[in-house]
Short mmCIF file of C-alpha atoms and ligand atoms in Angstrom, two decimals:
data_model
loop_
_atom_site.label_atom_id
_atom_site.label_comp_id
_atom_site.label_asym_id
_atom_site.label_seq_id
_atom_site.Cartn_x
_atom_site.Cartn_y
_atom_site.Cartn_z
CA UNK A 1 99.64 149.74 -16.96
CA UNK A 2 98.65 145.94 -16.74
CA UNK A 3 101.02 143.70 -18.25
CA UNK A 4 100.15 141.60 -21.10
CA UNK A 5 100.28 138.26 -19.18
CA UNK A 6 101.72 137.86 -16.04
CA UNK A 7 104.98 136.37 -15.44
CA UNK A 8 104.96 132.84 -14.63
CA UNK A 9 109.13 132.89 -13.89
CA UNK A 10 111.14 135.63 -12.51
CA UNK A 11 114.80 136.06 -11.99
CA UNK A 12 115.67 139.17 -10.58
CA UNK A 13 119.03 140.38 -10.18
CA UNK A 14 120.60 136.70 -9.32
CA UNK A 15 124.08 135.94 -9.32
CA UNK A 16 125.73 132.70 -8.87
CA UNK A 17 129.48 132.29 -8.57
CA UNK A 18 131.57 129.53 -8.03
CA UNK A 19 134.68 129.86 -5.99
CA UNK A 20 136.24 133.07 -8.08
CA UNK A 21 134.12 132.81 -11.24
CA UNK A 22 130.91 134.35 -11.64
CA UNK A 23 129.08 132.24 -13.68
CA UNK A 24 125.75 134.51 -13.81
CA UNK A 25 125.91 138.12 -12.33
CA UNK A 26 122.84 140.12 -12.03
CA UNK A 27 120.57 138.68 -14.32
CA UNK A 28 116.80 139.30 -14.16
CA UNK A 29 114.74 137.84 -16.74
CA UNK A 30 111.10 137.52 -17.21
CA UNK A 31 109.41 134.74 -19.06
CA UNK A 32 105.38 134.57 -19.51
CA UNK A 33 102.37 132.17 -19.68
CA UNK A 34 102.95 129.92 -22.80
CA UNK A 35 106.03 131.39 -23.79
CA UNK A 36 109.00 129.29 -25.72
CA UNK A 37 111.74 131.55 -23.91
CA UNK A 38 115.27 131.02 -25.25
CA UNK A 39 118.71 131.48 -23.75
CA UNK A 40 121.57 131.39 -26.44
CA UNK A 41 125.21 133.03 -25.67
CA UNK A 42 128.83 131.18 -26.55
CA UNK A 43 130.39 128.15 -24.43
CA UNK A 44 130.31 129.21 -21.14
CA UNK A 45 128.17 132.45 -21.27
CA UNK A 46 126.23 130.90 -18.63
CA UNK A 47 123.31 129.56 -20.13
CA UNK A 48 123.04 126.02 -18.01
CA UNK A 49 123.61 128.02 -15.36
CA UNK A 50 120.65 130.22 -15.24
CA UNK A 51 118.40 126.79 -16.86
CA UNK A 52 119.68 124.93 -13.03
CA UNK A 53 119.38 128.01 -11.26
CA UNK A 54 115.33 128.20 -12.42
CA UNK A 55 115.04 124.04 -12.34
CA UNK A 56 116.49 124.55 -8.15
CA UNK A 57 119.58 122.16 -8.91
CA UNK A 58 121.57 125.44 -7.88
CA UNK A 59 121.33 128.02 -5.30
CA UNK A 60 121.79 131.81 -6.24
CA UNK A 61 124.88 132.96 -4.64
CA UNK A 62 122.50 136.47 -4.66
CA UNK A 63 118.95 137.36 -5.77
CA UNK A 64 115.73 135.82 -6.56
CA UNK A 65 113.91 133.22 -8.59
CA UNK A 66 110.08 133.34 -8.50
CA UNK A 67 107.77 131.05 -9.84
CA UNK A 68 103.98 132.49 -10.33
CA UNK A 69 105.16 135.53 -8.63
CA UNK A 70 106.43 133.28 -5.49
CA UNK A 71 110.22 133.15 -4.54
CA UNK A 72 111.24 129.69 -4.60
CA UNK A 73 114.36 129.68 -2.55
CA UNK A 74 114.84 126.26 -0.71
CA UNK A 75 112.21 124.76 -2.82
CA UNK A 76 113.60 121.35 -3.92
CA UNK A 77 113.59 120.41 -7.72
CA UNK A 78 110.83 117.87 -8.00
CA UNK A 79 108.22 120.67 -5.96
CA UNK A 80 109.32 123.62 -8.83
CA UNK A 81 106.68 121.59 -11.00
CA UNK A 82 109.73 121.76 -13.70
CA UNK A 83 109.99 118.98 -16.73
CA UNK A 84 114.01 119.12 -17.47
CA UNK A 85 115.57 117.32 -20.75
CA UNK A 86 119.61 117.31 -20.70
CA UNK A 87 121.54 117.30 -23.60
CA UNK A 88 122.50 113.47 -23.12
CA UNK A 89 119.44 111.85 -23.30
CA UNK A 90 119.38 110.55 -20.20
CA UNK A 91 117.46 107.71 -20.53
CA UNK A 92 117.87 104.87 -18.27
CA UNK A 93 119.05 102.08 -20.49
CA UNK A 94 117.76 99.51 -17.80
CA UNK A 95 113.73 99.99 -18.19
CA UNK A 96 112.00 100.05 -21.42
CA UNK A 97 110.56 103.04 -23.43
CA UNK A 98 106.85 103.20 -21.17
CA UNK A 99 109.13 102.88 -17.84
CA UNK A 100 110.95 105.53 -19.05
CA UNK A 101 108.48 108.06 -19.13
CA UNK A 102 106.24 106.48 -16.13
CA UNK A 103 109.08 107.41 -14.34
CA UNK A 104 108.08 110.79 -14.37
CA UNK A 105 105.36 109.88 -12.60
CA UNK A 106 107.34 108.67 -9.75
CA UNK A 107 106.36 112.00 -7.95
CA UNK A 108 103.49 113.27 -9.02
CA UNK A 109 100.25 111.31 -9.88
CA UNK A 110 99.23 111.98 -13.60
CA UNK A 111 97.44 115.19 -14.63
CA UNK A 112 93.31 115.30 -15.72
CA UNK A 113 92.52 111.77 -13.29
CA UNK A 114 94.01 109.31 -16.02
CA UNK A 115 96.25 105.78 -15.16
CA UNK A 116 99.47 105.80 -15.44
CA UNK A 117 99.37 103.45 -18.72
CA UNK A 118 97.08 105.86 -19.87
CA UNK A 119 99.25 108.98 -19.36
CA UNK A 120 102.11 107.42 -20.86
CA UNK A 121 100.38 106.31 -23.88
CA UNK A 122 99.07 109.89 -24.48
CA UNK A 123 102.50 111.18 -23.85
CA UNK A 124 104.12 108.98 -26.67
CA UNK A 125 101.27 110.04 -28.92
CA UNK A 126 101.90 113.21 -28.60
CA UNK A 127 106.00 112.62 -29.24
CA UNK A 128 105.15 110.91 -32.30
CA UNK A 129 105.88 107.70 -30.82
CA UNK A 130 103.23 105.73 -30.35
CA UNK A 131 103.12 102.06 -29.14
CA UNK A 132 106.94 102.67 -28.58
CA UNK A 133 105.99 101.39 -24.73
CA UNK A 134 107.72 97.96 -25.03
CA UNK A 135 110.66 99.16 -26.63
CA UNK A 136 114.08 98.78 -25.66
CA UNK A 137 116.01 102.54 -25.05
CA UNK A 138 118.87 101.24 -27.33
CA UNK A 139 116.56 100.43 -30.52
CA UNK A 140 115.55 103.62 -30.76
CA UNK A 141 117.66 106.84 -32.83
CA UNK A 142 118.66 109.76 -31.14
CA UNK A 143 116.28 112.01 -32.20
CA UNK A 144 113.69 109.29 -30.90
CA UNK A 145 115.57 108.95 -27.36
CA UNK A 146 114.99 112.63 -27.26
CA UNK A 147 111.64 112.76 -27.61
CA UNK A 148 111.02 109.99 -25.53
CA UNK A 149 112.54 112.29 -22.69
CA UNK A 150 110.37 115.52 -23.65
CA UNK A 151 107.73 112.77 -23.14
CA UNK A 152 109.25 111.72 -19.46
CA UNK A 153 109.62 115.41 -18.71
CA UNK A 154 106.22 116.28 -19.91
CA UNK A 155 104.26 113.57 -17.92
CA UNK A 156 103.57 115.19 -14.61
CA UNK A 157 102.20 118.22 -16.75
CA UNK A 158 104.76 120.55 -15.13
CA UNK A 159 104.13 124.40 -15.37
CA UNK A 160 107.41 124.99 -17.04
CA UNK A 161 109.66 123.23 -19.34
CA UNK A 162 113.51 123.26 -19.31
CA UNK A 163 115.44 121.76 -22.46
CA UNK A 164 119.14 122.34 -22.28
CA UNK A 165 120.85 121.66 -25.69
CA UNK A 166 118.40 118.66 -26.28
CA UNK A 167 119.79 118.70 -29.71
CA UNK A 168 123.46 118.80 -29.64
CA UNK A 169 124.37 115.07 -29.74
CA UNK A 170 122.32 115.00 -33.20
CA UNK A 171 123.52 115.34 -36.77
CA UNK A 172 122.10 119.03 -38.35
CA UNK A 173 119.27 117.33 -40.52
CA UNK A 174 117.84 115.41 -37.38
CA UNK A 175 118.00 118.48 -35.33
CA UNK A 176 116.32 120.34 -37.78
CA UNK A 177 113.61 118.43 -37.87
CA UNK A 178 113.37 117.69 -33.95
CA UNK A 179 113.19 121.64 -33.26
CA UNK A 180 110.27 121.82 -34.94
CA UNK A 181 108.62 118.37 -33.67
CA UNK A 182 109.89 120.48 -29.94
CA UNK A 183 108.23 123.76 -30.91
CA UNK A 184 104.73 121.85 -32.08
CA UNK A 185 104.42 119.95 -28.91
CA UNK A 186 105.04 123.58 -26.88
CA UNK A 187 102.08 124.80 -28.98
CA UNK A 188 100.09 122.25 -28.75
CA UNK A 189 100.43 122.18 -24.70
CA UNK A 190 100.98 125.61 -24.74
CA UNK A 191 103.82 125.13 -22.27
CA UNK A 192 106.15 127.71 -20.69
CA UNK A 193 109.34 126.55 -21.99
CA UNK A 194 112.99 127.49 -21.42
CA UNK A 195 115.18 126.30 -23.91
CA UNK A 196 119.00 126.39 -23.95
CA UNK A 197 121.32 126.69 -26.81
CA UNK A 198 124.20 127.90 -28.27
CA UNK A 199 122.99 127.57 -31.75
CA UNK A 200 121.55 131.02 -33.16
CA UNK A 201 119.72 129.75 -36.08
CA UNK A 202 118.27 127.42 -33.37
CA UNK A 203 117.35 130.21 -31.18
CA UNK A 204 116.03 132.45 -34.02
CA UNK A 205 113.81 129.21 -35.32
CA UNK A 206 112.00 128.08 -32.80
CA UNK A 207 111.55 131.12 -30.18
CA UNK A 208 109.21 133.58 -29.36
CA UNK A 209 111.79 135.47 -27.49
CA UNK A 210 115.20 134.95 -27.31
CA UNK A 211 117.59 136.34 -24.44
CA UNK A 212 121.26 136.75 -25.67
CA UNK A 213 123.47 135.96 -22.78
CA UNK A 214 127.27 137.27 -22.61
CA UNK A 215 130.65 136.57 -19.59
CA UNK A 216 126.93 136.03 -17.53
CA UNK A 217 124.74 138.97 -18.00
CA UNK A 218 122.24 139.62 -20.61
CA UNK A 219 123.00 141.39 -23.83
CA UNK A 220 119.38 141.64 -24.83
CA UNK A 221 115.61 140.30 -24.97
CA UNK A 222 113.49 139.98 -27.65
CA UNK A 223 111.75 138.40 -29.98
CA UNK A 224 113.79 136.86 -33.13
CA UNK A 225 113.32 138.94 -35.89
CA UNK A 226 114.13 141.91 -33.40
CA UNK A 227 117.05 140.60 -31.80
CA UNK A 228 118.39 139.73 -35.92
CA UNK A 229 117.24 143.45 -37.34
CA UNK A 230 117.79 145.53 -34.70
CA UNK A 231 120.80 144.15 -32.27
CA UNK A 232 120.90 146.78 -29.23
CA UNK A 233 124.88 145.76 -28.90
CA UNK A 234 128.04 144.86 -31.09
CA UNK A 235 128.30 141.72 -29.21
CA UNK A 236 124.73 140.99 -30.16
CA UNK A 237 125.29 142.51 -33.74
CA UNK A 238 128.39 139.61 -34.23
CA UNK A 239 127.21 136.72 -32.22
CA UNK A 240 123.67 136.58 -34.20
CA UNK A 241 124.32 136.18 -37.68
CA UNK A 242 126.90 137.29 -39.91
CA UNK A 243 127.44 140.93 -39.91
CA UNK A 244 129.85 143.60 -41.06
CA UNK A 245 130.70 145.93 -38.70
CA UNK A 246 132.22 149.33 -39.42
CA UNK A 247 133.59 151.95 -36.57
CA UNK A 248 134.15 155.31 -37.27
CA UNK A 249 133.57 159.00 -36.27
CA UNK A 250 130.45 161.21 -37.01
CA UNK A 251 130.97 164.27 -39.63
CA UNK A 252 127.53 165.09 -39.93
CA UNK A 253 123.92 165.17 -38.68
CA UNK A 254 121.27 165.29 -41.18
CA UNK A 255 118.06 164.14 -39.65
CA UNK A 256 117.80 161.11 -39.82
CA UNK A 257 121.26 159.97 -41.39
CA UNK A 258 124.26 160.76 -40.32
CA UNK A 259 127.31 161.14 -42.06
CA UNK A 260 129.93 159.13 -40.74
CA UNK A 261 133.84 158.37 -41.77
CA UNK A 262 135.05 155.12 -41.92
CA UNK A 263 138.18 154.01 -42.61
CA UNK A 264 138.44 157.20 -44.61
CA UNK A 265 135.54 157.37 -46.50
CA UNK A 266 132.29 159.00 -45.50
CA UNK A 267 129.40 157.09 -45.57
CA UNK A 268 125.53 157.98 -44.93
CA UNK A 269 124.26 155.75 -41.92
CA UNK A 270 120.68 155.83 -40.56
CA UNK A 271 120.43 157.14 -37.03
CA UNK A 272 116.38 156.86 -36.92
CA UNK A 273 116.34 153.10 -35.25
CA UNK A 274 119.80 154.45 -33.07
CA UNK A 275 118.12 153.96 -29.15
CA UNK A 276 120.97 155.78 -27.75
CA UNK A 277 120.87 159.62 -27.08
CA UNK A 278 121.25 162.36 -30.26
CA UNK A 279 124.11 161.56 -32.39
CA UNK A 280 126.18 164.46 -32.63
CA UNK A 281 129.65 165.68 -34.74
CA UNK A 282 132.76 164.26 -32.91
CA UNK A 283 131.17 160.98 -31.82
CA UNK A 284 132.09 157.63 -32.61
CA UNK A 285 129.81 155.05 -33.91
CA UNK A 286 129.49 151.46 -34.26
CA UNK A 287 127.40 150.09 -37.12
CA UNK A 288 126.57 147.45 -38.93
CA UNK A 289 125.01 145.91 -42.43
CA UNK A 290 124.24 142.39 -42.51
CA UNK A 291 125.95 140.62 -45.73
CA UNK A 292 122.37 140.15 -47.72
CA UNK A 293 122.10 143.99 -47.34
CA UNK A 294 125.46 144.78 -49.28
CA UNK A 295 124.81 144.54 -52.72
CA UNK A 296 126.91 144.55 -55.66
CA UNK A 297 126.98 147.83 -57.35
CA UNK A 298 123.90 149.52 -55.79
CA UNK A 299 123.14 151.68 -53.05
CA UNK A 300 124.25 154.89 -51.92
CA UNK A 301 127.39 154.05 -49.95
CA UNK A 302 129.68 152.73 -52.77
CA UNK A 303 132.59 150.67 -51.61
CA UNK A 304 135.86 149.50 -54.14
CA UNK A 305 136.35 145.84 -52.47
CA UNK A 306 139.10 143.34 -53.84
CA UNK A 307 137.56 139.55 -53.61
CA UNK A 308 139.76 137.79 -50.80
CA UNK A 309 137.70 134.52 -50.70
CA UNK A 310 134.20 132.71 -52.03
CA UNK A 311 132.37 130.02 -50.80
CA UNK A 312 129.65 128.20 -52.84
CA UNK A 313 127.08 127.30 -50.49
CA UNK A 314 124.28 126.16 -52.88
CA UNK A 315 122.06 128.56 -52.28
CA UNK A 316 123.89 131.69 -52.53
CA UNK A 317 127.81 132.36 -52.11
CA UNK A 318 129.33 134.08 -49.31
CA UNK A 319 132.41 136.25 -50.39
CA UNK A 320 134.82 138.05 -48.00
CA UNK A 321 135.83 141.42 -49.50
CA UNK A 322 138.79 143.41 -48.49
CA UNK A 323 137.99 147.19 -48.31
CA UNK A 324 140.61 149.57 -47.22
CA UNK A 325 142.06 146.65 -44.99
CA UNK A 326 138.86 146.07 -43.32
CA UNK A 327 137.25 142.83 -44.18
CA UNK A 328 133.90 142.36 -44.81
CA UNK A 329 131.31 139.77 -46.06
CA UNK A 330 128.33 139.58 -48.96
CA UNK A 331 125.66 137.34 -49.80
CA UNK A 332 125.60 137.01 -53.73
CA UNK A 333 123.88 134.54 -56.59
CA UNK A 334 126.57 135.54 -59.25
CA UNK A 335 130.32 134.32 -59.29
CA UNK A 336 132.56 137.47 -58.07
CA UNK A 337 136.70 138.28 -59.02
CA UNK A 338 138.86 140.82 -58.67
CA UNK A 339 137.99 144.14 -58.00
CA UNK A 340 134.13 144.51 -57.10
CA UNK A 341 131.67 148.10 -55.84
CA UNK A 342 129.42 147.10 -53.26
CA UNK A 343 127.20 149.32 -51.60
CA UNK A 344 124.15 149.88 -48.56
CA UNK A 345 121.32 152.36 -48.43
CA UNK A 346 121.66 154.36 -45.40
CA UNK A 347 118.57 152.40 -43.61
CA UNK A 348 120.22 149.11 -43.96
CA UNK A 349 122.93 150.41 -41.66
CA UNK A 350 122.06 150.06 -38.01
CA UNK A 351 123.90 151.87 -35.32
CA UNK A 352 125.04 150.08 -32.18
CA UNK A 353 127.24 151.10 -30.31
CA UNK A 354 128.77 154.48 -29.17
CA UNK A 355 131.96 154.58 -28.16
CA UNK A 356 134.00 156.84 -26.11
P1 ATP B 401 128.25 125.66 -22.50
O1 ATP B 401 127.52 126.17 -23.72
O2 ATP B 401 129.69 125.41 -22.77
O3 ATP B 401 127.54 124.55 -21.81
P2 ATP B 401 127.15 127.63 -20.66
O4 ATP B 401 126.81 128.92 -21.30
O5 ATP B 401 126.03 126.70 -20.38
O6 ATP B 401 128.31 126.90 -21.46
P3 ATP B 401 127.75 127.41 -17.86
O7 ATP B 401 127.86 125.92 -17.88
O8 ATP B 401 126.56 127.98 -17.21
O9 ATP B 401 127.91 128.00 -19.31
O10 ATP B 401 129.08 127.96 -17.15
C1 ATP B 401 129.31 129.35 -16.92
C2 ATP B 401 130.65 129.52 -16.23
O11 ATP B 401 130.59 128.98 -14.91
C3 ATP B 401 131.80 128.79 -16.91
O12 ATP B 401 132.95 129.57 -16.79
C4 ATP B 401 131.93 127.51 -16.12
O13 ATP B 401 133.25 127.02 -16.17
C5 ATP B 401 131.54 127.95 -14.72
N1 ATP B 401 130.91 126.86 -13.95
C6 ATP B 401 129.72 126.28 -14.22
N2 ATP B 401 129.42 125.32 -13.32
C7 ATP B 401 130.48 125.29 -12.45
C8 ATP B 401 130.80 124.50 -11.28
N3 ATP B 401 129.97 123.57 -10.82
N4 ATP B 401 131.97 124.75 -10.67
C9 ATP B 401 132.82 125.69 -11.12
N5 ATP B 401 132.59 126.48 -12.19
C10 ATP B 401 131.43 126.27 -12.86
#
């Protein structure tokens, strides 16, 4: 079977430790033409790893990077044909906005036969800064530092572009707004980008797939809405969005929905979506229902929760429940006290886990 598009980076089964920590361990990833390929995880997952393992700055202790099918081992940084942005924007304070990004030119002439002045004046156009050249670094906001090195990155028209955390120095409202300014300029180019955060609204945003990295492996690959609806892990389940989480043993097999006894009480959990083998009686399942799914009084689990807690959040109100000792969380309009019946339909439950 031909593959969709072919992949323009390859990791395959690379590991990189450091002394006795393993900060990556037999990770293969695949990321294709044009795609705006994300790698989110906790604080030291090993996402910055992996981003200098593809950008050369590191060597794989074991296995294989490939670029356009081609392993790259040896192959310095500036031949990868790699634009990297850092978190710190890394500007150099010393030359003015247009040296800034000329200085990306410093090894490679510009692409398409234009000057230098021209290239950089395209580049700032296309960051939203224009006529910016003559500017000093310091004038500018963070947000605009930023994009002025996505415009240094971009100007030897790399292949591939690497952004690790370009947003975390910013307040939330500026990164908001820079994420999308980041994921317009990837269309527009139609870059292959590599993006690194730990942020996973960020990731869910702005990607078309997103890798969930965990202790240096990966937990899954896919694309946003999958990786949110249908987490192939409890890890997964937890770190990407808010979830409830309920373990507890199978009773019965119904076809598609299983019953299954939690903290006491039996409860009807879909097992269509479940990519694990056939649930049968006896085992023990891990499942969740994300907060917006638990509603108050409805559905055909029904749960007697006593309010612990409510935040107003504008929007909606997040309260944390307390049923049977387990605690769990719901996404509500209306004000909520005392003793409240929540309840999921069985499909809203998703299985993840079997344990043994
Ligand atoms: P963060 O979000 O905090 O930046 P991360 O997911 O990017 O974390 P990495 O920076 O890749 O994680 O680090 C992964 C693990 O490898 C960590 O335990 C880290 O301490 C370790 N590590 C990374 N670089 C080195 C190094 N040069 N020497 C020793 N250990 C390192």
């Amino acid at each position: 079977m031909a593959l969709v598009s072919d992949p323009v980076l390859e990791l395959d089964c690379v590991t990189r430790r450091y002394g006795g920590t393993t900060a990556v361990e037999e990770l293969s990833l695949s990321v294709t033409d044009g795609e705006f390929f994300t790698l989110v995880g906790p604080s030291g997952c090993g996402k910055t790893t992996t981003l200098r393992l593809i950008a050369g700055f590191e060597d794989p202790t074991s296995g294989t990077v490939r670029f356009g099918g081609t392993d790259v081992a040896g192959v310095p940084p500036e031949d990868r044909d790699v634009g990297v942005v850092f978190q710190n924007y890394a500007l150099f304070p010393h030359m003015t906005v247009g040296e800034n990004v000329a200085y990306g030119l410093n090894f490679a002439d510009p692409p398409g036969g234009v000057s230098d002045e021209e290239r950089v004046a395209e580049l700032l156009e296309l960051v939203d800064l224009p006529d910016t050249q003559a500017r000093d670094p310091s004038s500018l906001s963070g947000g605009q530092r930023q994009r002025v090195a996505v415009a240094r990155a971009l100007a030897p028209g790399p292949d591939v572009l690497l952004l690790d955390e370009p947003m975390s120095a910013l307040d939330a409202k500026l990164r908001e707004r820079l994420r999308v300014q980041v994921r317009e300029i990837q269309q527009e180019l139609g870059i292959t980008t590599v993006y690194v955060t730990h942020d996973q609204e960020e990731a869910l945003a702005v990607s078309d797939r997103v890798a969930v990295l965990n202790e240096g492996t990966v937990e899954q690959v896919a694309p946003p809405r999958d990786i949110y609806h249908r987490p192939e892990s409890r890890f997964v389940a937890e770190f990407i969005g808010d979830n409830n989480v309920f373990d507890g043993e199978v009773e019965a097999v119904n076809g598609q929905t299983a019953t299954v006894t939690a903290s006491g009480e039996p409860l009807l959990v879909g097992i269509g979506d479940w990519s694990g083998s056939s649930v049968s009686v006896g085992d023990r399942l891990t499942f969740c229902v994300r907060p917006e799914d638990l509603t108050v009084a409805s559905g055909s689990n029904r749960l007697t929760t006593s309010v612990m807690s409510a935040e107003f959040l504008g929007e909606t109100t997040r309260v944390r429940l307390d049923w049977r000792g387990h605690e769990l969380m719901l996404r509500t309009r209306e004000a909520l006290d005392g003793t409240v019946t929540v309840g999921f339909d069985p499909e809203d439950a998703r299985v993840v886990e079997r344990r043994d």
